[in-house]
Amino acid sequence: METPKELNQEGILFQVSVIDALLQGLYDGVYPVGKMMEKGDFGIGTFHALDGEMIILNDTLFQVVSSGEVLRPSGDILTPFAVITNFRSDKQLSLVELSFDSLKGGFSHYFPTPNMFYAVKLQGEFRFVRTRSVPLQTKPYPDLAEVAAGQPEFDFENVTGDIVGFYSPNFVKGLNVSGLHLHFLTTDRTGGGHILNFEMKSGTMEIGLLSQYQLILPERSDFFRGDFTNDRSAELEKIEK
Ligand SMILES: [Zn+2]
């Protein structure tokens, strides 16, 4: 990954809707997840009416609902916001004692530049993982900050599992989550969610550079009427933590 020639030029990030739509409560599903999975085998997102956290790993769809249960929905299920790619590893590392903070703090040690998208896949043994899942909402939808205030959190200790996620550069503010956005799934596929914190004892990390970005905007009246005049980055940062 040292020279541009070695970069995965075919890496495409395919995205449904924009994060600022979700932040203002546009939770209606707009795109079938099965159709999205024609574009890739590795992804994260949420579901219609904010019904849990999405993980797509090895072309298999998982839904971590707010009870903590992991479901296997059909591809007909709709998403209001999700990202997917065909996972291709450009760099593989064996790691010991990696925390979420040390991954963020040591970013330049693991990633060649902050100005690209990356698919980020970790597999290993975790001392702990703290996740959350968002609960199913009914109309009128509250905004995401309100939902996040009451979200259930889950603690996993001494567990093996997979992290599926993405890094997005700073300049995507409003479109996607800037920085690392990671979801977790236990190896036995009984638990997971959106990662708030983790400590990995040992494992591997694979990253795939994505230099192309394909965005699908919802051709819907609620999206047409949406208010995108506010900078919602502070709101988003609060929710992510
Ligand atoms: Zn998430």
PDB file of N, CA, C and O in Angstrom, residues 168-204:
ATOM      1  N   SER A 168     -14.469   6.969   7.140  1.00  0.00           N
ATOM      2  CA  SER A 168     -14.773   7.985   6.129  1.00  0.00           C
ATOM      3  C   SER A 168     -14.006   9.260   6.445  1.00  0.00           C
ATOM      4  O   SER A 168     -13.874   9.631   7.609  1.00  0.00           O
ATOM      5  N   PRO A 169     -13.494   9.924   5.402  1.00  0.00           N
ATOM      6  CA  PRO A 169     -12.692  11.134   5.641  1.00  0.00           C
ATOM      7  C   PRO A 169     -13.540  12.291   6.167  1.00  0.00           C
ATOM      8  O   PRO A 169     -14.764  12.290   6.045  1.00  0.00           O
ATOM      9  N   ASN A 170     -12.860  13.252   6.750  1.00  0.00           N
ATOM     10  CA  ASN A 170     -13.502  14.422   7.341  1.00  0.00           C
ATOM     11  C   ASN A 170     -14.427  15.182   6.405  1.00  0.00           C
ATOM     12  O   ASN A 170     -15.427  15.742   6.839  1.00  0.00           O
ATOM     13  N   PHE A 171     -14.067  15.184   5.130  1.00  0.00           N
ATOM     14  CA  PHE A 171     -14.834  16.019   4.194  1.00  0.00           C
ATOM     15  C   PHE A 171     -16.191  15.440   3.814  1.00  0.00           C
ATOM     16  O   PHE A 171     -16.911  16.039   3.034  1.00  0.00           O
ATOM     17  N   VAL A 172     -16.573  14.287   4.377  1.00  0.00           N
ATOM     18  CA  VAL A 172     -17.898  13.744   4.060  1.00  0.00           C
ATOM     19  C   VAL A 172     -18.978  14.199   5.055  1.00  0.00           C
ATOM     20  O   VAL A 172     -20.097  13.709   5.010  1.00  0.00           O
ATOM     21  N   LYS A 173     -18.609  15.076   5.961  1.00  0.00           N
ATOM     22  CA  LYS A 173     -19.586  15.596   6.948  1.00  0.00           C
ATOM     23  C   LYS A 173     -20.938  15.852   6.310  1.00  0.00           C
ATOM     24  O   LYS A 173     -21.038  16.518   5.291  1.00  0.00           O
ATOM     25  N   GLY A 174     -21.969  15.351   6.936  1.00  0.00           N
ATOM     26  CA  GLY A 174     -23.315  15.523   6.401  1.00  0.00           C
ATOM     27  C   GLY A 174     -23.755  14.346   5.560  1.00  0.00           C
ATOM     28  O   GLY A 174     -24.924  13.986   5.537  1.00  0.00           O
ATOM     29  N   LEU A 175     -22.790  13.738   4.858  1.00  0.00           N
ATOM     30  CA  LEU A 175     -23.110  12.580   4.023  1.00  0.00           C
ATOM     31  C   LEU A 175     -22.996  11.281   4.802  1.00  0.00           C
ATOM     32  O   LEU A 175     -23.859  10.412   4.735  1.00  0.00           O
ATOM     33  N   ASN A 176     -21.903  11.141   5.547  1.00  0.00           N
ATOM     34  CA  ASN A 176     -21.612   9.900   6.248  1.00  0.00           C
ATOM     35  C   ASN A 176     -20.998  10.253   7.602  1.00  0.00           C
ATOM     36  O   ASN A 176     -20.794  11.430   7.906  1.00  0.00           O
ATOM     37  N   VAL A 177     -20.679   9.239   8.389  1.00  0.00           N
ATOM     38  CA  VAL A 177     -20.030   9.450   9.679  1.00  0.00           C
ATOM     39  C   VAL A 177     -18.537   9.641   9.425  1.00  0.00           C
ATOM     40  O   VAL A 177     -17.879   8.721   8.940  1.00  0.00           O
ATOM     41  N   SER A 178     -18.000  10.820   9.749  1.00  0.00           N
ATOM     42  CA  SER A 178     -16.560  11.047   9.583  1.00  0.00           C
ATOM     43  C   SER A 178     -15.808  10.212  10.608  1.00  0.00           C
ATOM     44  O   SER A 178     -16.227  10.111  11.755  1.00  0.00           O
ATOM     45  N   GLY A 179     -14.705   9.621  10.182  1.00  0.00           N
ATOM     46  CA  GLY A 179     -13.925   8.787  11.097  1.00  0.00           C
ATOM     47  C   GLY A 179     -14.402   7.346  11.048  1.00  0.00           C
ATOM     48  O   GLY A 179     -14.998   6.904  10.057  1.00  0.00           O
ATOM     49  N   LEU A 180     -14.123   6.610  12.126  1.00  0.00           N
ATOM     50  CA  LEU A 180     -14.450   5.177  12.153  1.00  0.00           C
ATOM     51  C   LEU A 180     -15.880   4.951  12.611  1.00  0.00           C
ATOM     52  O   LEU A 180     -16.325   5.516  13.605  1.00  0.00           O
ATOM     53  N   HIS A 181     -16.601   4.137  11.894  1.00  0.00           N
ATOM     54  CA  HIS A 181     -17.968   3.730  12.246  1.00  0.00           C
ATOM     55  C   HIS A 181     -17.982   2.206  12.182  1.00  0.00           C
ATOM     56  O   HIS A 181     -17.922   1.631  11.100  1.00  0.00           O
ATOM     57  N   LEU A 182     -18.030   1.573  13.371  1.00  0.00           N
ATOM     58  CA  LEU A 182     -17.824   0.129  13.455  1.00  0.00           C
ATOM     59  C   LEU A 182     -19.007  -0.580  14.107  1.00  0.00           C
ATOM     60  O   LEU A 182     -19.575  -0.086  15.091  1.00  0.00           O
ATOM     61  N   HIS A 183     -19.359  -1.737  13.581  1.00  0.00           N
ATOM     62  CA  HIS A 183     -20.367  -2.603  14.192  1.00  0.00           C
ATOM     63  C   HIS A 183     -19.717  -3.919  14.586  1.00  0.00           C
ATOM     64  O   HIS A 183     -18.671  -4.301  14.049  1.00  0.00           O
ATOM     65  N   PHE A 184     -20.344  -4.619  15.526  1.00  0.00           N
ATOM     66  CA  PHE A 184     -19.765  -5.843  16.094  1.00  0.00           C
ATOM     67  C   PHE A 184     -20.743  -7.000  15.994  1.00  0.00           C
ATOM     68  O   PHE A 184     -21.961  -6.798  16.097  1.00  0.00           O
ATOM     69  N   LEU A 185     -20.190  -8.175  15.812  1.00  0.00           N
ATOM     70  CA  LEU A 185     -20.979  -9.406  15.803  1.00  0.00           C
ATOM     71  C   LEU A 185     -20.152 -10.493  16.498  1.00  0.00           C
ATOM     72  O   LEU A 185     -18.989 -10.699  16.141  1.00  0.00           O
ATOM     73  N   THR A 186     -20.741 -11.167  17.491  1.00  0.00           N
ATOM     74  CA  THR A 186     -20.004 -12.240  18.163  1.00  0.00           C
ATOM     75  C   THR A 186     -19.841 -13.416  17.203  1.00  0.00           C
ATOM     76  O   THR A 186     -20.634 -13.591  16.280  1.00  0.00           O
ATOM     77  N   THR A 187     -18.815 -14.218  17.429  1.00  0.00           N
ATOM     78  CA  THR A 187     -18.539 -15.364  16.551  1.00  0.00           C
ATOM     79  C   THR A 187     -19.717 -16.334  16.524  1.00  0.00           C
ATOM     80  O   THR A 187     -20.024 -16.924  15.480  1.00  0.00           O
ATOM     81  N   ASP A 188     -20.413 -16.493  17.665  1.00  0.00           N
ATOM     82  CA  ASP A 188     -21.574 -17.391  17.683  1.00  0.00           C
ATOM     83  C   ASP A 188     -22.838 -16.718  17.141  1.00  0.00           C
ATOM     84  O   ASP A 188     -23.919 -17.313  17.141  1.00  0.00           O
ATOM     85  N   ARG A 189     -22.691 -15.449  16.679  1.00  0.00           N
ATOM     86  CA  ARG A 189     -23.795 -14.708  16.025  1.00  0.00           C
ATOM     87  C   ARG A 189     -25.029 -14.557  16.923  1.00  0.00           C
ATOM     88  O   ARG A 189     -26.163 -14.577  16.445  1.00  0.00           O
ATOM     89  N   THR A 190     -24.782 -14.398  18.230  1.00  0.00           N
ATOM     90  CA  THR A 190     -25.919 -14.200  19.149  1.00  0.00           C
ATOM     91  C   THR A 190     -25.955 -12.782  19.716  1.00  0.00           C
ATOM     92  O   THR A 190     -26.878 -12.431  20.444  1.00  0.00           O
ATOM     93  N   GLY A 191     -24.944 -11.965  19.412  1.00  0.00           N
ATOM     94  CA  GLY A 191     -24.925 -10.617  19.957  1.00  0.00           C
ATOM     95  C   GLY A 191     -24.098  -9.696  19.092  1.00  0.00           C
ATOM     96  O   GLY A 191     -23.333 -10.146  18.232  1.00  0.00           O
ATOM     97  N   GLY A 192     -24.274  -8.399  19.337  1.00  0.00           N
ATOM     98  CA  GLY A 192     -23.498  -7.426  18.577  1.00  0.00           C
ATOM     99  C   GLY A 192     -24.073  -6.040  18.728  1.00  0.00           C
ATOM    100  O   GLY A 192     -24.667  -5.707  19.745  1.00  0.00           O
ATOM    101  N   GLY A 193     -23.894  -5.205  17.682  1.00  0.00           N
ATOM    102  CA  GLY A 193     -24.441  -3.851  17.698  1.00  0.00           C
ATOM    103  C   GLY A 193     -23.438  -2.828  17.208  1.00  0.00           C
ATOM    104  O   GLY A 193     -22.360  -3.174  16.687  1.00  0.00           O
ATOM    105  N   HIS A 194     -23.827  -1.569  17.378  1.00  0.00           N
ATOM    106  CA  HIS A 194     -22.978  -0.423  16.998  1.00  0.00           C
ATOM    107  C   HIS A 194     -21.939  -0.227  18.110  1.00  0.00           C
ATOM    108  O   HIS A 194     -22.295  -0.099  19.279  1.00  0.00           O
ATOM    109  N   ILE A 195     -20.668  -0.216  17.741  1.00  0.00           N
ATOM    110  CA  ILE A 195     -19.601  -0.190  18.749  1.00  0.00           C
ATOM    111  C   ILE A 195     -19.435   1.188  19.390  1.00  0.00           C
ATOM    112  O   ILE A 195     -19.277   2.202  18.707  1.00  0.00           O
ATOM    113  N   LEU A 196     -19.472   1.188  20.739  1.00  0.00           N
ATOM    114  CA  LEU A 196     -19.176   2.400  21.505  1.00  0.00           C
ATOM    115  C   LEU A 196     -17.737   2.347  22.007  1.00  0.00           C
ATOM    116  O   LEU A 196     -17.084   3.369  22.143  1.00  0.00           O
ATOM    117  N   ASN A 197     -17.260   1.127  22.320  1.00  0.00           N
ATOM    118  CA  ASN A 197     -15.898   0.959  22.818  1.00  0.00           C
ATOM    119  C   ASN A 197     -15.497  -0.517  22.703  1.00  0.00           C
ATOM    120  O   ASN A 197     -16.375  -1.382  22.708  1.00  0.00           O
ATOM    121  N   PHE A 198     -14.204  -0.768  22.586  1.00  0.00           N
ATOM    122  CA  PHE A 198     -13.742  -2.160  22.625  1.00  0.00           C
ATOM    123  C   PHE A 198     -12.285  -2.236  23.026  1.00  0.00           C
ATOM    124  O   PHE A 198     -11.538  -1.263  22.899  1.00  0.00           O
ATOM    125  N   GLU A 199     -11.914  -3.410  23.516  1.00  0.00           N
ATOM    126  CA  GLU A 199     -10.509  -3.736  23.770  1.00  0.00           C
ATOM    127  C   GLU A 199     -10.274  -5.131  23.228  1.00  0.00           C
ATOM    128  O   GLU A 199     -10.876  -6.088  23.714  1.00  0.00           O
ATOM    129  N   MET A 200      -9.419  -5.220  22.193  1.00  0.00           N
ATOM    130  CA  MET A 200      -9.115  -6.524  21.605  1.00  0.00           C
ATOM    131  C   MET A 200      -7.814  -7.045  22.198  1.00  0.00           C
ATOM    132  O   MET A 200      -6.809  -6.339  22.232  1.00  0.00           O
ATOM    133  N   LYS A 201      -7.842  -8.282  22.683  1.00  0.00           N
ATOM    134  CA  LYS A 201      -6.631  -8.898  23.256  1.00  0.00           C
ATOM    135  C   LYS A 201      -5.669  -9.262  22.126  1.00  0.00           C
ATOM    136  O   LYS A 201      -4.494  -8.943  22.171  1.00  0.00           O
ATOM    137  N   SER A 202      -6.202  -9.963  21.132  1.00  0.00           N
ATOM    138  CA  SER A 202      -5.385 -10.328  19.964  1.00  0.00           C
ATOM    139  C   SER A 202      -6.301 -10.616  18.788  1.00  0.00           C
ATOM    140  O   SER A 202      -7.459 -11.012  18.985  1.00  0.00           O
ATOM    141  N   GLY A 203      -5.760 -10.404  17.607  1.00  0.00           N
ATOM    142  CA  GLY A 203      -6.575 -10.653  16.429  1.00  0.00           C
ATOM    143  C   GLY A 203      -5.945 -10.093  15.181  1.00  0.00           C
ATOM    144  O   GLY A 203      -4.757  -9.762  15.157  1.00  0.00           O
ATOM    145  N   THR A 204      -6.755 -10.010  14.139  1.00  0.00           N
ATOM    146  CA  THR A 204      -6.262  -9.480  12.871  1.00  0.00           C
ATOM    147  C   THR A 204      -7.118  -8.297  12.439  1.00  0.00           C
ATOM    148  O   THR A 204      -8.298  -8.217  12.775  1.00  0.00           O
TER     149      THR A 204
END
